[in-house]
Amino acid sequence: MFTLTRSECKKIAGILQAYLDGEAGPAAARRVAEHLDVCRKCGLDANTYLAIRSALAARNQAPAEDGAIDRLRHFAEQLAEPQQ
């Protein structure tokens, strides 16, 4: 069985990112997985890290090539033209 202690959470915090990145060894990965099954705080930390990583990855994606930018640029040019 697994006992939740502050010191255990500190140990998990030290390897959590490596675990989530798939870089923890098998024993460490098993330890983190077991801890996350029973510790809500560390589970929330893991979810936060994953959400941040996902948001950062989404920022690096190029905008969709659906023509929206061209339509907006054309609309702005029309607005800038002198009224007759």
mmCIF file with all atom_site columns, C-alpha atoms in Angstrom:
data_model
loop_
_atom_site.group_PDB
_atom_site.id
_atom_site.type_symbol
_atom_site.label_atom_id
_atom_site.label_alt_id
_atom_site.label_comp_id
_atom_site.label_asym_id
_atom_site.label_entity_id
_atom_site.label_seq_id
_atom_site.pdbx_PDB_ins_code
_atom_site.Cartn_x
_atom_site.Cartn_y
_atom_site.Cartn_z
_atom_site.occupancy
_atom_site.B_iso_or_equiv
_atom_site.pdbx_formal_charge
_atom_site.auth_seq_id
_atom_site.auth_comp_id
_atom_site.auth_asym_id
_atom_site.auth_atom_id
_atom_site.pdbx_PDB_model_num
ATOM 1  C CA . MET A 1 1  ? 0.000   0.000  0.000   1.00 0.00 ? 1  MET A CA 1
ATOM 2  C CA . PHE A 1 2  ? 1.001   3.595  -0.575  1.00 0.00 ? 2  PHE A CA 1
ATOM 3  C CA . THR A 1 3  ? 1.265   6.187  2.207   1.00 0.00 ? 3  THR A CA 1
ATOM 4  C CA . LEU A 1 4  ? 0.754   9.854  1.399   1.00 0.00 ? 4  LEU A CA 1
ATOM 5  C CA . THR A 1 5  ? 3.244   12.153 3.078   1.00 0.00 ? 5  THR A CA 1
ATOM 6  C CA . ARG A 1 6  ? 4.556   15.586 2.302   1.00 0.00 ? 6  ARG A CA 1
ATOM 7  C CA . SER A 1 7  ? 8.018   14.190 1.754   1.00 0.00 ? 7  SER A CA 1
ATOM 8  C CA . GLU A 1 8  ? 6.626   11.676 -0.753  1.00 0.00 ? 8  GLU A CA 1
ATOM 9  C CA . CYS A 1 9  ? 4.904   14.508 -2.651  1.00 0.00 ? 9  CYS A CA 1
ATOM 10 C CA . LYS A 1 10 ? 8.208   16.418 -2.721  1.00 0.00 ? 10 LYS A CA 1
ATOM 11 C CA . LYS A 1 11 ? 9.979   13.386 -4.139  1.00 0.00 ? 11 LYS A CA 1
ATOM 12 C CA . ILE A 1 12 ? 7.287   12.959 -6.784  1.00 0.00 ? 12 ILE A CA 1
ATOM 13 C CA . ALA A 1 13 ? 7.448   16.671 -7.658  1.00 0.00 ? 13 ALA A CA 1
ATOM 14 C CA . GLY A 1 14 ? 11.137  16.206 -8.399  1.00 0.00 ? 14 GLY A CA 1
ATOM 15 C CA . ILE A 1 15 ? 10.461  13.571 -11.067 1.00 0.00 ? 15 ILE A CA 1
ATOM 16 C CA . LEU A 1 16 ? 6.949   14.486 -12.214 1.00 0.00 ? 16 LEU A CA 1
ATOM 17 C CA . GLN A 1 17 ? 8.004   16.447 -15.284 1.00 0.00 ? 17 GLN A CA 1
ATOM 18 C CA . ALA A 1 18 ? 10.364  13.701 -16.433 1.00 0.00 ? 18 ALA A CA 1
ATOM 19 C CA . TYR A 1 19 ? 7.545   11.188 -15.941 1.00 0.00 ? 19 TYR A CA 1
ATOM 20 C CA . LEU A 1 20 ? 5.080   13.257 -17.960 1.00 0.00 ? 20 LEU A CA 1
ATOM 21 C CA . ASP A 1 21 ? 7.680   13.738 -20.696 1.00 0.00 ? 21 ASP A CA 1
ATOM 22 C CA . GLY A 1 22 ? 8.262   9.959  -20.841 1.00 0.00 ? 22 GLY A CA 1
ATOM 23 C CA . GLU A 1 23 ? 11.819  10.339 -19.595 1.00 0.00 ? 23 GLU A CA 1
ATOM 24 C CA . ALA A 1 24 ? 11.523  8.603  -16.193 1.00 0.00 ? 24 ALA A CA 1
ATOM 25 C CA . GLY A 1 25 ? 12.914  5.114  -15.766 1.00 0.00 ? 25 GLY A CA 1
ATOM 26 C CA . PRO A 1 26 ? 10.538  2.184  -15.230 1.00 0.00 ? 26 PRO A CA 1
ATOM 27 C CA . ALA A 1 27 ? 10.800  2.145  -11.424 1.00 0.00 ? 27 ALA A CA 1
ATOM 28 C CA . ALA A 1 28 ? 10.349  5.922  -11.152 1.00 0.00 ? 28 ALA A CA 1
ATOM 29 C CA . ALA A 1 29 ? 7.462   5.850  -13.617 1.00 0.00 ? 29 ALA A CA 1
ATOM 30 C CA . ARG A 1 30 ? 5.711   3.140  -11.613 1.00 0.00 ? 30 ARG A CA 1
ATOM 31 C CA . ARG A 1 31 ? 6.233   5.100  -8.392  1.00 0.00 ? 31 ARG A CA 1
ATOM 32 C CA . VAL A 1 32 ? 4.813   8.312  -9.903  1.00 0.00 ? 32 VAL A CA 1
ATOM 33 C CA . ALA A 1 33 ? 1.854   6.490  -11.462 1.00 0.00 ? 33 ALA A CA 1
ATOM 34 C CA . GLU A 1 34 ? 0.978   4.858  -8.147  1.00 0.00 ? 34 GLU A CA 1
ATOM 35 C CA . HIS A 1 35 ? 1.270   8.183  -6.351  1.00 0.00 ? 35 HIS A CA 1
ATOM 36 C CA . LEU A 1 36 ? -0.903  9.995  -8.897  1.00 0.00 ? 36 LEU A CA 1
ATOM 37 C CA . ASP A 1 37 ? -3.583  7.339  -8.409  1.00 0.00 ? 37 ASP A CA 1
ATOM 38 C CA . VAL A 1 38 ? -4.006  8.361  -4.763  1.00 0.00 ? 38 VAL A CA 1
ATOM 39 C CA . CYS A 1 39 ? -2.802  11.978 -4.460  1.00 0.00 ? 39 CYS A CA 1
ATOM 40 C CA . ARG A 1 40 ? -5.166  14.635 -5.703  1.00 0.00 ? 40 ARG A CA 1
ATOM 41 C CA . LYS A 1 41 ? -2.683  17.503 -5.242  1.00 0.00 ? 41 LYS A CA 1
ATOM 42 C CA . CYS A 1 42 ? 0.015   15.868 -7.333  1.00 0.00 ? 42 CYS A CA 1
ATOM 43 C CA . GLY A 1 43 ? -2.621  14.850 -9.887  1.00 0.00 ? 43 GLY A CA 1
ATOM 44 C CA . LEU A 1 44 ? -3.653  18.496 -10.214 1.00 0.00 ? 44 LEU A CA 1
ATOM 45 C CA . ASP A 1 45 ? -0.004  19.488 -10.601 1.00 0.00 ? 45 ASP A CA 1
ATOM 46 C CA . ALA A 1 46 ? 0.353   16.923 -13.378 1.00 0.00 ? 46 ALA A CA 1
ATOM 47 C CA . ASN A 1 47 ? -2.781  18.181 -15.132 1.00 0.00 ? 47 ASN A CA 1
ATOM 48 C CA . THR A 1 48 ? -1.545  21.771 -14.877 1.00 0.00 ? 48 THR A CA 1
ATOM 49 C CA . TYR A 1 49 ? 1.801   20.841 -16.389 1.00 0.00 ? 49 TYR A CA 1
ATOM 50 C CA . LEU A 1 50 ? 0.088   18.988 -19.251 1.00 0.00 ? 50 LEU A CA 1
ATOM 51 C CA . ALA A 1 51 ? -2.251  21.935 -19.910 1.00 0.00 ? 51 ALA A CA 1
ATOM 52 C CA . ILE A 1 52 ? 0.687   24.369 -20.033 1.00 0.00 ? 52 ILE A CA 1
ATOM 53 C CA . ARG A 1 53 ? 2.623   22.080 -22.350 1.00 0.00 ? 53 ARG A CA 1
ATOM 54 C CA . SER A 1 54 ? -0.420  21.733 -24.621 1.00 0.00 ? 54 SER A CA 1
ATOM 55 C CA . ALA A 1 55 ? -1.004  25.501 -24.707 1.00 0.00 ? 55 ALA A CA 1
ATOM 56 C CA . LEU A 1 56 ? 2.625   26.151 -25.582 1.00 0.00 ? 56 LEU A CA 1
ATOM 57 C CA . ALA A 1 57 ? 2.500   23.559 -28.355 1.00 0.00 ? 57 ALA A CA 1
ATOM 58 C CA . ALA A 1 58 ? -0.673  25.133 -29.755 1.00 0.00 ? 58 ALA A CA 1
ATOM 59 C CA . ARG A 1 59 ? 1.012   28.555 -29.889 1.00 0.00 ? 59 ARG A CA 1
ATOM 60 C CA . ASN A 1 60 ? 3.702   27.164 -32.162 1.00 0.00 ? 60 ASN A CA 1
ATOM 61 C CA . GLN A 1 61 ? 1.218   26.010 -34.804 1.00 0.00 ? 61 GLN A CA 1
ATOM 62 C CA . ALA A 1 62 ? 0.814   28.058 -37.954 1.00 0.00 ? 62 ALA A CA 1
ATOM 63 C CA . PRO A 1 63 ? -2.619  29.587 -38.577 1.00 0.00 ? 63 PRO A CA 1
ATOM 64 C CA . ALA A 1 64 ? -4.960  27.623 -40.788 1.00 0.00 ? 64 ALA A CA 1
ATOM 65 C CA . GLU A 1 65 ? -4.730  28.406 -44.476 1.00 0.00 ? 65 GLU A CA 1
ATOM 66 C CA . ASP A 1 66 ? -8.450  28.963 -44.931 1.00 0.00 ? 66 ASP A CA 1
ATOM 67 C CA . GLY A 1 67 ? -8.214  32.426 -46.485 1.00 0.00 ? 67 GLY A CA 1
ATOM 68 C CA . ALA A 1 68 ? -9.492  34.232 -43.383 1.00 0.00 ? 68 ALA A CA 1
ATOM 69 C CA . ILE A 1 69 ? -6.382  36.395 -43.132 1.00 0.00 ? 69 ILE A CA 1
ATOM 70 C CA . ASP A 1 70 ? -6.633  37.373 -46.798 1.00 0.00 ? 70 ASP A CA 1
ATOM 71 C CA . ARG A 1 71 ? -10.320 38.254 -46.365 1.00 0.00 ? 71 ARG A CA 1
ATOM 72 C CA . LEU A 1 72 ? -9.540  40.410 -43.331 1.00 0.00 ? 72 LEU A CA 1
ATOM 73 C CA . ARG A 1 73 ? -6.688  42.134 -45.150 1.00 0.00 ? 73 ARG A CA 1
ATOM 74 C CA . HIS A 1 74 ? -8.969  42.861 -48.137 1.00 0.00 ? 74 HIS A CA 1
ATOM 75 C CA . PHE A 1 75 ? -11.687 44.196 -45.820 1.00 0.00 ? 75 PHE A CA 1
ATOM 76 C CA . ALA A 1 76 ? -9.146  46.486 -44.090 1.00 0.00 ? 76 ALA A CA 1
ATOM 77 C CA . GLU A 1 77 ? -7.939  47.774 -47.444 1.00 0.00 ? 77 GLU A CA 1
ATOM 78 C CA . GLN A 1 78 ? -11.515 48.577 -48.436 1.00 0.00 ? 78 GLN A CA 1
ATOM 79 C CA . LEU A 1 79 ? -12.021 50.493 -45.185 1.00 0.00 ? 79 LEU A CA 1
ATOM 80 C CA . ALA A 1 80 ? -8.816  52.461 -45.824 1.00 0.00 ? 80 ALA A CA 1
ATOM 81 C CA . GLU A 1 81 ? -9.850  53.538 -49.331 1.00 0.00 ? 81 GLU A CA 1
ATOM 82 C CA . PRO A 1 82 ? -11.142 57.118 -49.612 1.00 0.00 ? 82 PRO A CA 1
ATOM 83 C CA . GLN A 1 83 ? -14.931 57.363 -49.708 1.00 0.00 ? 83 GLN A CA 1
ATOM 84 C CA . GLN A 1 84 ? -16.424 58.683 -52.963 1.00 0.00 ? 84 GLN A CA 1
#
